[in-house]
Coordinates of C-alpha atoms in Angstrom, one line a residue:
X466 CA 0.0 0.0 0.0
X467 CA 1.3 3.4 -0.9
X468 CA 0.7 6.1 1.7
X469 CA 1.3 9.8 1.6
X470 CA 4.3 11.0 3.5
X471 CA 2.6 13.1 6.2
X472 CA 4.8 13.4 9.3
X473 CA 4.6 14.8 12.8
X474 CA 7.9 16.2 14.0
X475 CA 8.8 16.9 17.6
X476 CA 12.0 18.8 18.3
X477 CA 13.8 18.5 21.6
X478 CA 17.3 19.3 22.8
X479 CA 19.6 17.2 20.7
X480 CA 16.8 14.8 19.8
X481 CA 14.1 14.7 17.1
X482 CA 11.1 12.4 17.0
X483 CA 9.2 11.7 13.8
X484 CA 5.9 9.9 13.5
X485 CA 4.0 8.7 10.5
X486 CA 0.6 7.9 12.0
X487 CA -0.9 5.9 9.1
X488 CA 1.9 3.4 9.1
X489 CA 2.4 3.5 12.9
X490 CA 6.1 4.4 12.3
X491 CA 7.8 6.2 15.2
X492 CA 11.5 7.3 15.2
X493 CA 13.3 8.7 18.2
X494 CA 16.6 10.0 16.8
X495 CA 19.3 11.3 19.0
X496 CA 21.7 13.9 17.6
X497 CA 25.0 12.4 16.5
X498 CA 26.4 15.9 16.8
X499 CA 24.7 18.2 19.4
X500 CA 22.8 21.0 17.8
X501 CA 21.4 22.6 21.0
X502 CA 23.1 25.1 23.4
X503 CA 22.2 26.4 26.8
X504 CA 20.6 29.4 25.1
X505 CA 19.0 27.9 22.0
X506 CA 17.1 24.8 21.1
X507 CA 18.7 24.9 17.7
X508 CA 22.2 26.5 17.9
X509 CA 23.8 24.6 15.0
X510 CA 21.6 24.4 11.9
X511 CA 23.8 21.9 10.1
X512 CA 23.7 19.4 12.9
X513 CA 20.0 19.8 13.4
X514 CA 19.4 19.1 9.7
X515 CA 21.7 16.1 9.9
X516 CA 19.6 14.7 12.8
X517 CA 16.4 15.4 10.9
X518 CA 17.6 13.7 7.8
X519 CA 18.6 10.6 9.7
X520 CA 15.1 10.4 11.4
X521 CA 13.1 10.9 8.2
X522 CA 15.4 8.4 6.5
X523 CA 14.5 5.7 9.0
X524 CA 10.8 6.4 8.3
X525 CA 11.3 6.1 4.6
X526 CA 13.1 2.8 5.0
X527 CA 9.8 1.3 6.0
X528 CA 8.8 1.7 2.4
X529 CA 5.5 2.3 0.7
X530 CA 5.4 6.2 0.7
X531 CA 4.4 8.5 -2.1
X532 CA 6.8 11.4 -2.2
X533 CA 4.4 13.7 -4.0
X534 CA 3.8 16.8 -1.9
X535 CA 5.0 15.5 1.5
X536 CA 3.8 17.4 4.6
X537 CA 5.5 17.9 7.9
X538 CA 3.6 19.1 11.0
X539 CA 5.9 20.5 13.7
X540 CA 3.8 19.4 16.7
X541 CA 6.1 20.0 19.6
X542 CA 9.4 21.6 20.6
X543 CA 11.2 22.4 23.8
X544 CA 10.8 26.0 24.8
X545 CA 10.2 28.8 22.3
X546 CA 11.3 29.0 18.7
X547 CA 12.3 32.5 17.8
X548 CA 12.1 33.6 14.2
X549 CA 15.6 32.6 13.4
X550 CA 15.2 29.1 14.8
X551 CA 11.8 28.7 13.1
X552 CA 13.4 29.6 9.8
X553 CA 16.1 26.9 10.5
X554 CA 13.4 24.3 11.1
X555 CA 11.5 25.3 7.9
X556 CA 14.6 25.3 5.8
X557 CA 15.8 22.0 7.1
X558 CA 12.4 20.4 6.5
X559 CA 12.3 21.8 2.9
X560 CA 15.9 20.5 2.3
X561 CA 14.7 17.0 3.3
X562 CA 12.0 17.3 0.6
X563 CA 8.9 18.5 2.5
X564 CA 6.8 20.8 0.3
X565 CA 4.4 21.9 3.1
X566 CA 5.4 22.7 6.6
X567 CA 2.8 23.4 9.2
X568 CA 3.6 24.6 12.7
X569 CA 0.7 22.9 14.4
X570 CA 1.1 24.7 17.7
X571 CA 0.2 27.9 16.0
X572 CA -3.0 26.7 14.3

């Protein structure tokens, strides 16, 4: 069965969790290289994107996904995301192939 790639993304300090509800796939990915600092949830954009790519890759390895117009819902994050960090999250998700990014906490 081919399912649309529609992911829930939770961002924590040096950890990303990605869930695809339809396939019941859940990935809890620790950062190989820390991306958080004492002052910011996302202090290193490159390391954050690396962690995100690894998590989404594990979901995709389950197979059976349509990559047409994939969606990511940012459903949770530690603390507050300022505009700069929000832009990092959005850019990183677009770089992984997401065409629509929804910050669910702001809906």
